[in-house]
Coordinates of C-alpha atoms in Angstrom, one line a residue:
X1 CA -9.7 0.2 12.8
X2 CA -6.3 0.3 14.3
X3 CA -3.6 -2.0 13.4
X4 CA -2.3 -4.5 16.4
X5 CA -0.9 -7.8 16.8
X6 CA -1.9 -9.5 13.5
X7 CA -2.2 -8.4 9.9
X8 CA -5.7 -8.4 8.7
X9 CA -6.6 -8.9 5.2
X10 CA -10.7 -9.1 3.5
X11 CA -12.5 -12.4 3.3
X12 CA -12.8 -11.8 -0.7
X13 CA -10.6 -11.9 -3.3
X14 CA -10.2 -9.0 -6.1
X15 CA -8.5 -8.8 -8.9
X16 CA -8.2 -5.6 -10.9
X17 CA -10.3 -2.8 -9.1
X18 CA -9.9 0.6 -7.5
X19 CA -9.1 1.5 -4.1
X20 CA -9.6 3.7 -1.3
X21 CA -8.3 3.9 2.1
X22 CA -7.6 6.4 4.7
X23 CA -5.1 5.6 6.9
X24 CA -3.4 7.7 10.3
X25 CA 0.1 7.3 11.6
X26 CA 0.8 8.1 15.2
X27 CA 3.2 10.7 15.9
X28 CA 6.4 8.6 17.5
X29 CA 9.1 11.5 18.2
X30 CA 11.2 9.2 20.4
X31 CA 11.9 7.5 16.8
X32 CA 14.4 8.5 14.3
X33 CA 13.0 10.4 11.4
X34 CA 12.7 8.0 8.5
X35 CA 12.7 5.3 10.5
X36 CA 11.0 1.7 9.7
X37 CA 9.8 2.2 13.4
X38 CA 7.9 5.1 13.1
X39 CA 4.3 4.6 12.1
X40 CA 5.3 0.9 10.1
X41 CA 2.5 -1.2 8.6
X42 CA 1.7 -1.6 4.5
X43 CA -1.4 -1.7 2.6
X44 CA -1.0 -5.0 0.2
X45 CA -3.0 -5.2 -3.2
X46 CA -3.7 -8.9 -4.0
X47 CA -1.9 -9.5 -0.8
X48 CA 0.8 -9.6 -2.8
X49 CA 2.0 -6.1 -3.8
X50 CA 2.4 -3.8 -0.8
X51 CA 2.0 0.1 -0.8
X52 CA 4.0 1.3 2.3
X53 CA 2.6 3.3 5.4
X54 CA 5.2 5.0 7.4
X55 CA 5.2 8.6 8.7
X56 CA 7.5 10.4 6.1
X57 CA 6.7 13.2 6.2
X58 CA 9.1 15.9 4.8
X59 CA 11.5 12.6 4.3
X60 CA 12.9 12.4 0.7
X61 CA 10.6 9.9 -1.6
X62 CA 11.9 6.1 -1.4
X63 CA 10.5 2.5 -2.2
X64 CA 10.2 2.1 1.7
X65 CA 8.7 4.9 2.5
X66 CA 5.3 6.4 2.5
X67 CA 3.8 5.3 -0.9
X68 CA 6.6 3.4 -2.2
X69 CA 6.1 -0.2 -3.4
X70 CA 8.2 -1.7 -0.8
X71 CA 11.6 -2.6 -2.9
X72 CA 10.3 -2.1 -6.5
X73 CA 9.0 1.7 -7.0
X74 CA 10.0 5.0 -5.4
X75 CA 6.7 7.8 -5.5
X76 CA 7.4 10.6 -8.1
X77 CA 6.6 12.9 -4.9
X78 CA 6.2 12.9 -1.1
X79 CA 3.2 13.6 -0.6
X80 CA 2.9 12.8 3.3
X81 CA 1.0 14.7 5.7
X82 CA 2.5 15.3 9.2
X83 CA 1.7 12.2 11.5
X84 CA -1.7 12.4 13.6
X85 CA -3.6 13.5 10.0
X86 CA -5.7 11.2 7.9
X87 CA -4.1 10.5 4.3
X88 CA -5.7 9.2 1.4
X89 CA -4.5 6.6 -1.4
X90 CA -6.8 6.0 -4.1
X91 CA -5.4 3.8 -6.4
X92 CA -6.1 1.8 -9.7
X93 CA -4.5 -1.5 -9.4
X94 CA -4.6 -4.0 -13.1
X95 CA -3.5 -7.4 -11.9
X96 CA -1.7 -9.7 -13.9
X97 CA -3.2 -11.4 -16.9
X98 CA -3.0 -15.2 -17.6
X99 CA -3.8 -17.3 -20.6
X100 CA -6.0 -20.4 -20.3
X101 CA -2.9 -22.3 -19.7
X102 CA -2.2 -20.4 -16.4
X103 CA 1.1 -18.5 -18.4
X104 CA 1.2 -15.1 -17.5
X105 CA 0.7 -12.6 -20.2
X106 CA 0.7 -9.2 -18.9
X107 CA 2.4 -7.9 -15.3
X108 CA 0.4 -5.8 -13.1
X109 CA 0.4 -2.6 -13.0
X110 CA -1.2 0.1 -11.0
X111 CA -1.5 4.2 -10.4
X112 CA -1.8 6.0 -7.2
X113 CA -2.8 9.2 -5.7
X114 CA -1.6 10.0 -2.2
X115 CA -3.6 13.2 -0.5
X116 CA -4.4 14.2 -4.0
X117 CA -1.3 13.7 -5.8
X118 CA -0.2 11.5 -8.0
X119 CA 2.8 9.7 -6.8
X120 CA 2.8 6.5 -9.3
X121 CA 1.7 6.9 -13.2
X122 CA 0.9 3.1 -14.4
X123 CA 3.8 1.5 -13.0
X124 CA 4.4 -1.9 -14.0
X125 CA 5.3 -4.7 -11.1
X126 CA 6.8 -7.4 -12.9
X127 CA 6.6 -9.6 -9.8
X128 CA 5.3 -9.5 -6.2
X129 CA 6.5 -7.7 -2.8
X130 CA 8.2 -9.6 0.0
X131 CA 6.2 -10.0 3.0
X132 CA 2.7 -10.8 1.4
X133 CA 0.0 -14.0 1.6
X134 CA 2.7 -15.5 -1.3
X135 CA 5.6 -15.3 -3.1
X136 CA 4.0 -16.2 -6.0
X137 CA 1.9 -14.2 -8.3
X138 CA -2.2 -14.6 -8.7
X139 CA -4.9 -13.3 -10.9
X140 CA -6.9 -12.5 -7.6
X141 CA -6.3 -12.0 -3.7
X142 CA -6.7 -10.2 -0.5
X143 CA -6.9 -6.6 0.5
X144 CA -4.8 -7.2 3.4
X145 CA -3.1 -4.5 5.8
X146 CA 0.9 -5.0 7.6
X147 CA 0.8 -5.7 11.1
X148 CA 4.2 -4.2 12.4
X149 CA 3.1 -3.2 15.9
X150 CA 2.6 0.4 15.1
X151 CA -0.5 2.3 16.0
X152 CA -1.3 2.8 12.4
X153 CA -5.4 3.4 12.2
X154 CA -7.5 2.8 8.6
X155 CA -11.2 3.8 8.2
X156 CA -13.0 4.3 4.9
X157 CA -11.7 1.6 2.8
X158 CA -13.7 0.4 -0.4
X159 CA -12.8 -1.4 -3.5
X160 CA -14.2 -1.4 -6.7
X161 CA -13.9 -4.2 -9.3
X162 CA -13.0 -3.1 -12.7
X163 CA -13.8 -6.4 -14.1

């Protein structure tokens, strides 16, 4: 499925599960390596907590970057392949825990592999990511993927509950 006009996000809600997806970037030379223009769109756990897609390759890790969690957590590695290739994440996402009087307990947290590489090691997210379904945090929600008018492509996505 390629990514155009609208951000798209699953019918179901999830909570804590695993993930994968397989994603492509377009090769966009006329763009400035590193640039939020090149390849754009984000992968958002809960709709809330957004893994970023960019073509980084050979770029320096960052939080808005290829596998960063856009403004809270910079990958331990790049582990980007060249634009035009199909990547992997596969990553283990615990949402946030709430008591039975809605008071959250425990933050999310998550791990990710990128093209076989871990990039993230059970990284806590005390809150959520701008540009989501909400500002606020959930004990479920979407799988939803960014819209930024890139031609960024996704096949093979599947989620596993761990609850």
């Amino acid at each position: 499925m390629g990514m155009r006009k609208s951000s798209i996000h699953t019918k179901e809600e999830f909570g804590s599960a695993q993930y994968h997806i397989e994603f492509k970037t377009p090769f966009m030379p006329e763009e400035a390596p590193g640039s939020q223009a090149r390849g754009n769109s984000g992968v958002y756990l809960m709709g809330r907590y957004e893994m970023q897609v960019l073509d980084s390759f050979t770029e320096e890790p960052r939080d808005n970057y290829c596998g960063g969690i856009y403004k809270k957590a910079v990958p331990i590695v790049n582990a980007c392949a060249p634009p035009e290739e199909w990547q992997t994440y596969d990553i283990t996402f615990n949402a946030p825990q709430y008591d039975g009087s809605g008071k959250k307990v425990k933050d999310a947290s998550f791990t990710a592999v990128h093209n076989g590489i871990t990039i993230h090691d059970n990284v806590v997210l005390p809150d959520v990511t701008p540009g989501g379904v909400s500002g606020e945090e959930a004990a479920v929600g979407v799988l939803m993927f960014q819209d930024h008018g890139d031609d960024v492509n996704y096949r093979n996505v599947w989620v596993k509950p761990l609850d």
